Coordinates of C-alpha atoms and ligand atoms in Angstrom, one line a residue:
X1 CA -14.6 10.6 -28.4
X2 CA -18.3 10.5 -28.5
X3 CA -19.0 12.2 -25.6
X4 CA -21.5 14.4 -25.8
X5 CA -22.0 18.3 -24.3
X6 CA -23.8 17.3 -21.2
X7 CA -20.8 14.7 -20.7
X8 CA -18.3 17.3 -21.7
X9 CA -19.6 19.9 -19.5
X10 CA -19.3 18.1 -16.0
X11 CA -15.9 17.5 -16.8
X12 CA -14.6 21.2 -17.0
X13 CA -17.5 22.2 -15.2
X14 CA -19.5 24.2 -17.5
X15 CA -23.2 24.1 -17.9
X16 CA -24.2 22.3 -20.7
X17 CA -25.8 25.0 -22.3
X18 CA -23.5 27.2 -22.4
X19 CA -21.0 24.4 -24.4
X20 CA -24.0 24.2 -26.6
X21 CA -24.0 27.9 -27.0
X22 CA -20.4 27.8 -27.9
X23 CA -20.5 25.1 -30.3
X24 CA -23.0 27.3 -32.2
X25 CA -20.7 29.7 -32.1
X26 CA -18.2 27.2 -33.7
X27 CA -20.5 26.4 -36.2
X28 CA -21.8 23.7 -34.8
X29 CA -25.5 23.1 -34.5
X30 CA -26.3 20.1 -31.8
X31 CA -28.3 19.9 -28.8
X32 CA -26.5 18.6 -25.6
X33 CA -27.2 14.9 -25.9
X34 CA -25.8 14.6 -29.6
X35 CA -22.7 13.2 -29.6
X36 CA -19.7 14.8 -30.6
X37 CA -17.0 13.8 -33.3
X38 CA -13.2 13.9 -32.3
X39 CA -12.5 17.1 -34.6
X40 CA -15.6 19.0 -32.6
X41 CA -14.1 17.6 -29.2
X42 CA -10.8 19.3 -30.1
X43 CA -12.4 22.2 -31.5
X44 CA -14.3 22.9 -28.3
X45 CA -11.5 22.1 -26.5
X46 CA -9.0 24.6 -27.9
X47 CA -11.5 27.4 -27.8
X48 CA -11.6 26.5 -23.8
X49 CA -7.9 26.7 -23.4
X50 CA -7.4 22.7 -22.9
X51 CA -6.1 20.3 -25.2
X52 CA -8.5 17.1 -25.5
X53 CA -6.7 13.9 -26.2
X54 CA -8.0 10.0 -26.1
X55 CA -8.2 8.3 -23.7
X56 CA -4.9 6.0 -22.4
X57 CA -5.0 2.9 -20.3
X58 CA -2.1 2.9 -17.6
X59 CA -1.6 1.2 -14.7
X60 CA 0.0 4.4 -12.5
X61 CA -2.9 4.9 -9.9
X62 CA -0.8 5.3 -6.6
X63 CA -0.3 9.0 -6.1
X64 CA 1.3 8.4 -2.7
X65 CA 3.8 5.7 -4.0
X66 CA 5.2 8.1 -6.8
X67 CA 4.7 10.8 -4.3
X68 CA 6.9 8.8 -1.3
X69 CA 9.3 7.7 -4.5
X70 CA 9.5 11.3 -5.2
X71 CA 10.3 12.4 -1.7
X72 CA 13.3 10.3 -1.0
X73 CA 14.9 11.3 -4.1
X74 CA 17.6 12.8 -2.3
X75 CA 20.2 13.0 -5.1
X76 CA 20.5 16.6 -4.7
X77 CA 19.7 19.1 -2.1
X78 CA 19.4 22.3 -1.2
X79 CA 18.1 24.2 1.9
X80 CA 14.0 24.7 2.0
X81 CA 12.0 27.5 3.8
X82 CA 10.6 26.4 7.2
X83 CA 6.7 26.5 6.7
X84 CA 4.8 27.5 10.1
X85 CA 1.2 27.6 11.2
X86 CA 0.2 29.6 13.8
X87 CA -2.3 27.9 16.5
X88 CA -3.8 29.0 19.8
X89 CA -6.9 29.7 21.6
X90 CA -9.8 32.1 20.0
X91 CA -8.7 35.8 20.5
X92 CA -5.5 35.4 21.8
X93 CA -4.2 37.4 18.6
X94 CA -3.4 34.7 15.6
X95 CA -5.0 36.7 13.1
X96 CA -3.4 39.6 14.2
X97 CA 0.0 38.4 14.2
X98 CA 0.0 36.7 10.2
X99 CA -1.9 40.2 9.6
X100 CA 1.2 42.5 10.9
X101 CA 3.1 39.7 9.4
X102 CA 2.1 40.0 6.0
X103 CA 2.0 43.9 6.2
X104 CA 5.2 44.7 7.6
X105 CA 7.4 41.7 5.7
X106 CA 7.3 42.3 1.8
X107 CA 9.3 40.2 -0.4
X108 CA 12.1 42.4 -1.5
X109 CA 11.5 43.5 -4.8
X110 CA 7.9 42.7 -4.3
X111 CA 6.9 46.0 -2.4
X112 CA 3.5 47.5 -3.4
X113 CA 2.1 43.8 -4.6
X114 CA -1.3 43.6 -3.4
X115 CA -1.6 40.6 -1.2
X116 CA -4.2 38.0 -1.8
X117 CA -5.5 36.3 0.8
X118 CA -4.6 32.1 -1.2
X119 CA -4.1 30.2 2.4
X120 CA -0.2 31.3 2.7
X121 CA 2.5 33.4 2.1
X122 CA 5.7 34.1 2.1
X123 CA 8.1 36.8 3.7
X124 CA 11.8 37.5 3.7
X125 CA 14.4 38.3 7.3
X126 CA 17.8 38.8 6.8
X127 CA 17.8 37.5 3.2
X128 CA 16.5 34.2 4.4
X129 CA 12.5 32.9 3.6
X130 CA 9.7 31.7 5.7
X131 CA 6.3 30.4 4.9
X132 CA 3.3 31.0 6.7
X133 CA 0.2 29.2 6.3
X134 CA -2.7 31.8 6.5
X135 CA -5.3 29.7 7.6
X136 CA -5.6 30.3 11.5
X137 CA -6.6 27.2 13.9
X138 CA -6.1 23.8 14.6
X139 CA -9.1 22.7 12.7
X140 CA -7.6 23.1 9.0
X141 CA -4.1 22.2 10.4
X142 CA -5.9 18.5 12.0
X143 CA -7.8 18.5 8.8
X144 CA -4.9 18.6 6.2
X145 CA -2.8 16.1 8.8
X146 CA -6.3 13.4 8.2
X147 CA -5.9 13.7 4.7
X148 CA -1.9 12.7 4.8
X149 CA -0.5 16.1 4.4
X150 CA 1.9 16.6 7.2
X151 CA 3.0 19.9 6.1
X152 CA 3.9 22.3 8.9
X153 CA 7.5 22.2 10.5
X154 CA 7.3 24.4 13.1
X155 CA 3.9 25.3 15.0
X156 CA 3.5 29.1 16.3
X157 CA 0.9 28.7 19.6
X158 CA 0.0 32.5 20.3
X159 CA -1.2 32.6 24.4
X160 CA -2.1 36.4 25.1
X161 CA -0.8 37.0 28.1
X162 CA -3.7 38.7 29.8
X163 CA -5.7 35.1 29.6
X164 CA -3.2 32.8 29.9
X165 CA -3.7 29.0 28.7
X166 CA -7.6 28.3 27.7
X167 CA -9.0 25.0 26.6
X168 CA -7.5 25.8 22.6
X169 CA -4.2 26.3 23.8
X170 CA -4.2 23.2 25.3
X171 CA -5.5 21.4 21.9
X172 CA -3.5 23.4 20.2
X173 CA -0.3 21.7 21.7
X174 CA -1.8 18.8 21.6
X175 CA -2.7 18.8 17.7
X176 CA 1.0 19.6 17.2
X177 CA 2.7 16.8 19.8
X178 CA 0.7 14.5 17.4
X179 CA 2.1 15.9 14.3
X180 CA 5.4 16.0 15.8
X181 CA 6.7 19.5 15.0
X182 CA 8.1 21.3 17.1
X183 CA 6.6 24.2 19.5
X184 CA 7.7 28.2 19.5
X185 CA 5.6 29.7 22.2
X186 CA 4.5 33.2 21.2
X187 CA 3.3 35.4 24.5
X188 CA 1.0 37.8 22.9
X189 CA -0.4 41.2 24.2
X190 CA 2.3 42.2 26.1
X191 CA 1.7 46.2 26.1
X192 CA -1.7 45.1 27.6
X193 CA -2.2 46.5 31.6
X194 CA -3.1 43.2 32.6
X195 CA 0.0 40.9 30.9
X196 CA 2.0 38.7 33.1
X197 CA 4.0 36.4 30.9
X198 CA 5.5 34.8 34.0
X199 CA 2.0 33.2 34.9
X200 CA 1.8 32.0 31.3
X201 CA 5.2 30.5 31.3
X202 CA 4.3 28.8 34.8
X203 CA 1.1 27.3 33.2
X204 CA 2.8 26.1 30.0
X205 CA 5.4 24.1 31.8
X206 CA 2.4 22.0 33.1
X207 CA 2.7 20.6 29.2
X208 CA 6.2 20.3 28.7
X209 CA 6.5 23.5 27.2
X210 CA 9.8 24.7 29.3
X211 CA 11.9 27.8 28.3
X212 CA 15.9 27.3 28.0
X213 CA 16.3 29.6 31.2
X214 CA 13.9 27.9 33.7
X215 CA 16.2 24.6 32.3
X216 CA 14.1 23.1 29.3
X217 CA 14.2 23.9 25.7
X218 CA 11.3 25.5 24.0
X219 CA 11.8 28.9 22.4
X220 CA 9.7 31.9 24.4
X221 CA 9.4 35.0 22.2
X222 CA 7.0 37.6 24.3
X223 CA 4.9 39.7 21.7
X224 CA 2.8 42.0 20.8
X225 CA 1.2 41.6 17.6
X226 CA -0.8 44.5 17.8
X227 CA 1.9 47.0 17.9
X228 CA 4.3 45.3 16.2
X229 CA 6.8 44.7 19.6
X230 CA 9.7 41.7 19.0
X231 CA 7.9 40.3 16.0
X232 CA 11.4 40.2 14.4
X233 CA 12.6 38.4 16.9
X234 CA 9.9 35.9 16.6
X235 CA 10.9 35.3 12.9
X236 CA 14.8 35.1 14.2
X237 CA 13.6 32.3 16.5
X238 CA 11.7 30.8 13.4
X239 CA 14.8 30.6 11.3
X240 CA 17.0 29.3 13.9
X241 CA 14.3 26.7 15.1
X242 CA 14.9 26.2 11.2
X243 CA 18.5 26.1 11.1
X244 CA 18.8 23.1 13.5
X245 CA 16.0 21.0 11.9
X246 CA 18.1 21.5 9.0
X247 CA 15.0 21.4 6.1
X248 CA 16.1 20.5 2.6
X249 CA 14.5 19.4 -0.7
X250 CA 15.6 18.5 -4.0
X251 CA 14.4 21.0 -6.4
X252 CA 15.9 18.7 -9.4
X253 CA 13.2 16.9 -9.9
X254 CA 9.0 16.3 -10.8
X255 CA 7.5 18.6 -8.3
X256 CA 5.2 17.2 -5.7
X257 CA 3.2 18.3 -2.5
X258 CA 0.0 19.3 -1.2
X259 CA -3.0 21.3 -1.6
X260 CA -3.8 24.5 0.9
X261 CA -6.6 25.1 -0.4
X262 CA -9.3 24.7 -3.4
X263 CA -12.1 26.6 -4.8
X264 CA -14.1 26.9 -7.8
X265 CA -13.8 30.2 -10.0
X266 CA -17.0 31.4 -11.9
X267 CA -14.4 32.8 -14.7
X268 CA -11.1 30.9 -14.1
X269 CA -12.2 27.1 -13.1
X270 CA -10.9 25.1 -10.6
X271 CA -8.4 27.1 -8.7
X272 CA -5.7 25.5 -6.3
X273 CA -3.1 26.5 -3.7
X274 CA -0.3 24.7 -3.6
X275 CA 2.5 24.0 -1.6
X276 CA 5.6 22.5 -3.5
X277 CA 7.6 20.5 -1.0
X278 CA 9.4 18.5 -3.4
X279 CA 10.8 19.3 -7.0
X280 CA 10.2 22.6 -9.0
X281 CA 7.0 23.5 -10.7
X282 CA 6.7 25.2 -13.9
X283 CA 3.9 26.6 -15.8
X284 CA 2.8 23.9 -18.3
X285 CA 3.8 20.8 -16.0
X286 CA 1.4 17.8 -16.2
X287 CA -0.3 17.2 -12.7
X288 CA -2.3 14.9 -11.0
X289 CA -3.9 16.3 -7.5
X290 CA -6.0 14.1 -5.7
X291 CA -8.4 12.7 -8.2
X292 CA -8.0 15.3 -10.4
X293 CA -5.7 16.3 -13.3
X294 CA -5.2 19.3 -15.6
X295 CA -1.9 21.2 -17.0
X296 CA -0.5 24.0 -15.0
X297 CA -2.3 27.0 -16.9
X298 CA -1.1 29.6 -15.2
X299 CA 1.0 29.8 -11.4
X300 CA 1.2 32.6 -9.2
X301 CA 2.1 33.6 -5.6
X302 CA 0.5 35.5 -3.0
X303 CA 1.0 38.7 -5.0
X304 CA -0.9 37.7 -7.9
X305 CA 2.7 37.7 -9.7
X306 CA 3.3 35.0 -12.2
X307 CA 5.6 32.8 -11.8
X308 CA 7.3 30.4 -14.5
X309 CA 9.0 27.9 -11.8
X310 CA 8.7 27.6 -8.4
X311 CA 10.3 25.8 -5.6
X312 CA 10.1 23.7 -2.6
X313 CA 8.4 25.1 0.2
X314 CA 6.8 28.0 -2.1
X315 CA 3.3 28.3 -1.9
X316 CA 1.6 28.8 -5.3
X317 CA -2.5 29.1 -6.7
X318 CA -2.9 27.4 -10.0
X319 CA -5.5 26.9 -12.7
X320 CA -5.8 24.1 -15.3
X321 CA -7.7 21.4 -13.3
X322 CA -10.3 19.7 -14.6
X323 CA -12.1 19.5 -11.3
X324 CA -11.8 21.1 -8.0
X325 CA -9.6 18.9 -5.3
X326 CA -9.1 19.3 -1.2
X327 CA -7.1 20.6 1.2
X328 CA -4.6 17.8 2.4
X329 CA -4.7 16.2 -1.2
X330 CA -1.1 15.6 -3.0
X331 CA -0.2 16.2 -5.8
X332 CA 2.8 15.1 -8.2
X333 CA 3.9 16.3 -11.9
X334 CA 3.6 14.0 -14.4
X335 CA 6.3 13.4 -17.6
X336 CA 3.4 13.4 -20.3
X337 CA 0.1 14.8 -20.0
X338 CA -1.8 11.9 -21.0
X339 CA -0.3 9.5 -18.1
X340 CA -1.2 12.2 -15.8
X341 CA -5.1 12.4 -17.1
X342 CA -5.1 8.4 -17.2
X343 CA -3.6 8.4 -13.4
X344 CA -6.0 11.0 -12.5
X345 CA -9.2 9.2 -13.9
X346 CA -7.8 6.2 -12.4
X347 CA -7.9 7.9 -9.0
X348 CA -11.1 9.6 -9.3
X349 CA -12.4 5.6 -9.9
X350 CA -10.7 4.8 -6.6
X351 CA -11.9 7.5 -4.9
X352 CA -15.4 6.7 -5.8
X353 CA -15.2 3.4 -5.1
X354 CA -13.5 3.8 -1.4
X355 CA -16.2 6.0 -1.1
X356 CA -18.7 3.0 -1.2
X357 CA -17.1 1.1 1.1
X358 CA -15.4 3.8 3.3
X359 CA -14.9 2.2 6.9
X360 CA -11.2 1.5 7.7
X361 CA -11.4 4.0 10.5
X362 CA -10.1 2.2 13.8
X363 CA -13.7 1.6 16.2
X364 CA -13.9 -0.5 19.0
X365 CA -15.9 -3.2 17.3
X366 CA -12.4 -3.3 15.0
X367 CA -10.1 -2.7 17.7
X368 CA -9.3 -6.3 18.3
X369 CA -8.8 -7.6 14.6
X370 CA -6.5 -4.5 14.1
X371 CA -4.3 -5.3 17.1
X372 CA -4.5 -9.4 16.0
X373 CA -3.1 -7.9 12.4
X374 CA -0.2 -6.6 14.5
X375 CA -0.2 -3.6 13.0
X376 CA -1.1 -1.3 15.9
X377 CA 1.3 -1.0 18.8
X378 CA -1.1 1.4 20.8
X379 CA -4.5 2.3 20.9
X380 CA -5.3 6.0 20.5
X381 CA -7.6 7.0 23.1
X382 CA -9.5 10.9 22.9
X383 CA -11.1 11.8 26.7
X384 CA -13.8 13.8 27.3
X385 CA -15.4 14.7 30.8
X386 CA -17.4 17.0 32.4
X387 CA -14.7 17.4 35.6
X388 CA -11.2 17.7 35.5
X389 CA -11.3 14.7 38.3
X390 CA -12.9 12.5 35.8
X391 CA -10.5 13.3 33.1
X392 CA -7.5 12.2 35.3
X393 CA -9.3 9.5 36.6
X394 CA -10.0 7.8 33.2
X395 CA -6.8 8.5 31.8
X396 CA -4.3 7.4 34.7
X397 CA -6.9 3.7 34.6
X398 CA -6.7 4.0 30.8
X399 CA -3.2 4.1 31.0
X400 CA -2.8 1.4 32.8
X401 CA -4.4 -1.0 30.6
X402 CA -2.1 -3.4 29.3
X403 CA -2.6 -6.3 26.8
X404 CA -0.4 -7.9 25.4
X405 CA 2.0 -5.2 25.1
X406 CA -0.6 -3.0 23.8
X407 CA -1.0 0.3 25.2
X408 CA -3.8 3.1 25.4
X409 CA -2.3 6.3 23.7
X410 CA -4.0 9.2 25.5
X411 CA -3.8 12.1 22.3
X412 CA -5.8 14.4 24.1
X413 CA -7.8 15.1 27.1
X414 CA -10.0 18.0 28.4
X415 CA -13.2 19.0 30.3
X416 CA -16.3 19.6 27.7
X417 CA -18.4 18.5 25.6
X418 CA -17.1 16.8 22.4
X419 CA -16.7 19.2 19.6
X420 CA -15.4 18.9 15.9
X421 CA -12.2 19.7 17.1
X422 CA -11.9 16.4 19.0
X423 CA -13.3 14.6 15.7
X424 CA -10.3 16.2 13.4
X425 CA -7.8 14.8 15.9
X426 CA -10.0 11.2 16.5
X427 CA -9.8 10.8 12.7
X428 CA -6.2 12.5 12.2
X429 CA -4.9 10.3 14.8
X430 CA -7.1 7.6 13.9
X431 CA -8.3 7.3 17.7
X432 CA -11.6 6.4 19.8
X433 CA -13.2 9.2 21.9
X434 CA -14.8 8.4 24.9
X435 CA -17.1 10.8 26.6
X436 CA -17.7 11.0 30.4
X437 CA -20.8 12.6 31.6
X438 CA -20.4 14.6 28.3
X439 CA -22.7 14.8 25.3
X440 CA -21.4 15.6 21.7
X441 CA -22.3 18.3 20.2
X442 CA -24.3 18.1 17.0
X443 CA -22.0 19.3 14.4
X444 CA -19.4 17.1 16.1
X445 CA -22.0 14.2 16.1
X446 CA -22.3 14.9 12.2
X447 CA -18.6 15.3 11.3
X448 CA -17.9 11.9 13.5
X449 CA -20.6 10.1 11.3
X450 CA -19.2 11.4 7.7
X451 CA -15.6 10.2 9.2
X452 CA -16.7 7.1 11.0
X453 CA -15.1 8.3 14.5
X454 CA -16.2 6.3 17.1
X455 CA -17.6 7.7 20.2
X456 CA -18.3 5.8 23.2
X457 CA -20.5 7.6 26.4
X458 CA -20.6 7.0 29.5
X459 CA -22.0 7.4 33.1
X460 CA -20.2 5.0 35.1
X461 CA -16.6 5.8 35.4
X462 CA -15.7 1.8 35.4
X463 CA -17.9 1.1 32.3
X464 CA -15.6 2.9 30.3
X465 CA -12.7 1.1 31.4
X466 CA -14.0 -1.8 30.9
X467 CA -15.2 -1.5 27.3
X468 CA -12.1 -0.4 26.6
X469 CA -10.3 -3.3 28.3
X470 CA -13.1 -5.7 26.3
X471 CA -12.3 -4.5 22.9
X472 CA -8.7 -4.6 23.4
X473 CA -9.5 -8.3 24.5
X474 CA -11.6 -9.0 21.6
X475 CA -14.2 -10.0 24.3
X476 CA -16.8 -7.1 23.5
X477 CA -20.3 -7.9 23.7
X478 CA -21.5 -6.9 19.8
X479 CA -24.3 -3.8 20.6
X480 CA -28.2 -4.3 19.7
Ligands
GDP1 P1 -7.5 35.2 16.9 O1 -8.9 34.8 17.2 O2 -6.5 34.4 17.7 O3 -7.2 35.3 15.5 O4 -7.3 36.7 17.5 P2 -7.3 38.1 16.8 O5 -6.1 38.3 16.0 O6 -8.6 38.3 16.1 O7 -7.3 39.1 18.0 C1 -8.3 39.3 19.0 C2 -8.3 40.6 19.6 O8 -7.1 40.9 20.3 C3 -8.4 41.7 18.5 O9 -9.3 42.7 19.0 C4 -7.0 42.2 18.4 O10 -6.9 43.6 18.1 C5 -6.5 42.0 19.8 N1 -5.0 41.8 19.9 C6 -4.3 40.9 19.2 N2 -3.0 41.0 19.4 C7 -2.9 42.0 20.4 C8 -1.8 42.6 21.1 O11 -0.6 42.2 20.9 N3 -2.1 43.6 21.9 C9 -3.3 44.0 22.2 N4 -3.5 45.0 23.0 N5 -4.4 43.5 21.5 C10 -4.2 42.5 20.6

């Protein structure tokens, strides 16, 4: 109460003037620093759709606590849908594959919905579900996993088998080992002249990736998105990958999970894709995601159906928010609506305020007061270099590092420059990068400063080993 238009605008994201507008409409004759009585506020509010109510003080402000409470509420449970993202090098035929995917695989009883293109979807085989998260690339998969949403349970990694395994194949299994899901290797392009599986299958077993016939136990499906070739039998490989990782949820309870994706709608507002991984959603709920908060106004899938309750593992897009949140952010359904607005405020305090002070990324000026907390068993280490020679170099004398039972973690390592790719894993993984010979590039440069990633360069191969050794030490000379 007493806010005023200007003040009531930024919060549902309307420009003043046009609340002003509106309350002349209403009957209401102010200009947008007047403030407003409680009858107006509710006024304006219904004729927007939202219900206003005062403010209430509560003390809920953890999202993740209720969210982790949530999650091992195992009272009840059923099987859940596998969700899968699809990762591999540029060109190798991703995009291609969710394309024929989504074409070909219609929801029974959903045939003719036009598909919209909300950051996943979900299609039926043999009466069972999967979901597929539409956003290509390890990039927004490494972003989500920074932001605490460990979402994907199986990883597709697409190698077209006329190029065989390129640098983003090999981050690409990489940003899923450190996730920990497990690996279905699709061999793409196989009605291309030039395709020889064989030679791919031979390069992948350089990373652990070893089929069940050459002795190992990683699923091979050999593909061709393009024409549509044993893409069933990809999505039978999916479900029994599924099967034996045996994925349940209770769907008797507050729904909780992540966000896909967010975007602000000129007509509709905030507008937010969902995934529910815990609990059932309805239309109506009270929610908190990330710092924001709203009432589920209206739900839909990937078909721009409506839905009145969804489950785990369905993705939804939802309106009602009273501010636009992030991919990776959680989300959990309140009982009332006003605990939900309080615990979203709350957050949006917290947010700002960590904000301020945002440096509990590990560095190497840090390193040695983490390890001395005892919290970190190993040291996350990211190579760079511009030969392969230097990579293995650094690594195996990385490796071999030891202090105090502490170990260097190599996540990744490859022959380049440093890109933003490296920085989504550093800060994902919370790990160092170190650069041989190798420059970062600039957007990688920028994205390591927003995310306070440390980078450490170098010329001389033993200079880098012995900064590393230093830090670990607590013996590093402070930099001038
Ligand atoms: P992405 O960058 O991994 O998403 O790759 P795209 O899906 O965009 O595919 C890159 C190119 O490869 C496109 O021209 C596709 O038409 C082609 N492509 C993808 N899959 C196949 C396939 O199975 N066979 C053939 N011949 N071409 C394919």
């Amino acid at each position: 109460v007493g806010m005023n238009a200007q003040e009531i605008g930024k919060i549902i994201h309307r420009e003043p003037a046009e609340i002003v507008k509106k309350l002349f409409l209403l009957g209401v004759m102010v200009n947008q620093n007047v403030s407003l009585d409680k009858d107006t506020i509710e006024l304006l509010a219904a004729d927007y759709g939202i219900k206003a109510e005062e403010k209430v003080e509560v003390n809920v402000s953890d999202i993740d606590k209720i969210f982790e409470e949530e999650a091992e509420n195992t009272d009840y449970l059923e099987d859940r849908a596998p969700v899968v993202t699809i990762m591999g090098h540029v060109d190798h035929g991703k995009t291609t594959l969710l394309d024929y995917l989504r074409n070909s695989h219609i929801t029974a009883g959903e045939a003719g919905g036009i598909t919209q293109a909300i950051g996943a979807y979900q299609l039926e085989r043999n009466g069972k579900v999967i979901t597929f998260l539409d956003t290509p690339g390890h990039a927004a998969f490494t972003a989500m996993r920074a932001r605490g949403a460990d979402i994907t349970d199986i990883t597709i990694l697409v190698v077209a088998a006329d190029d065989g395994v390129m640098p983003q194949t090999i981050e690409a299994i990489d940003h899923a080992k450190a996730a920990k899901t497990p690996i279905i290797v699709a061999i793409n392009k196989i009605d291309k002249p030039g395709a020889n599986p064989n030679h791919v299958i031979e390069q992948l077993a350089n990373y652990e990736l070893i089929p069940e016939d050459w002795g190992g136990d990683t699923i091979f499906v050999e593909l061709s998105a393009k024409m549509g070739t044993n893409v069933d039998e990809l999505l039978d490989m999916i479900l029994l990958q599924s099967d034996v990782m045996e994925l349940k949820a209770n769907p008797k309870q507050h729904a909780a999970g992540s966000v896909i994706e967010a975007r602000l709608d000129r007509g509709r507002g905030p507008v937010a894709t969902l995934l529910v991984q815990q609990g059932t959603m309805h239309v109506g709920d009270p929610i908190v995601v990330g710092d924001t908060f709203g009432r589920v106004r209206t739900m839909t899938n990937e078909k721009g159906k409506d839905l009145d309750a969804a489950k785990p593992s369905t993705p939804i897009e939802i309106t009602g928010l009273n501010d636009v949140p992030e991919a990776g952010d959680r989300f959990v359904v309140f009982d009332d609506e006003k605990t939900a607005r309080a615990a979203g405020e709350e957050r949006a305090k917290e947010a700002q305020m960590e904000e301020r002070k945002k440096n509990n990324s590990v560095t190497l000026d840090n390193l040695f007061e983490s390890l001395k907390e005892g919290e970190m068993k190993e040291v996350a280490v990211i190579i760079k270099a511009d030969v392969q020679g230097s990579v293995e170099a650094l690594a195996s004398s990385l490796q071999k590092i030891d202090v105090e039972g502490v170990k260097v973690n190599i996540v990744h390592s490859s022959v380049g420059a440093i890109n933003e790719s490296d920085i989504a894993l550093a800060e994902a993984s919370n790990a160092i990068i170190v650069g041989f010979n190798v420059r970062a590039t600039s957007q990688a440069k920028a994205q390591a400063e927003t995310d306070n990633v440390d980078i450490r360069l170098h010329q001389v191969i033993y200079d880098a080993i012995d900064e590393v050794e230093s830090a670990m030490k607590g013996m590093l000379a402070p930099k001038y």
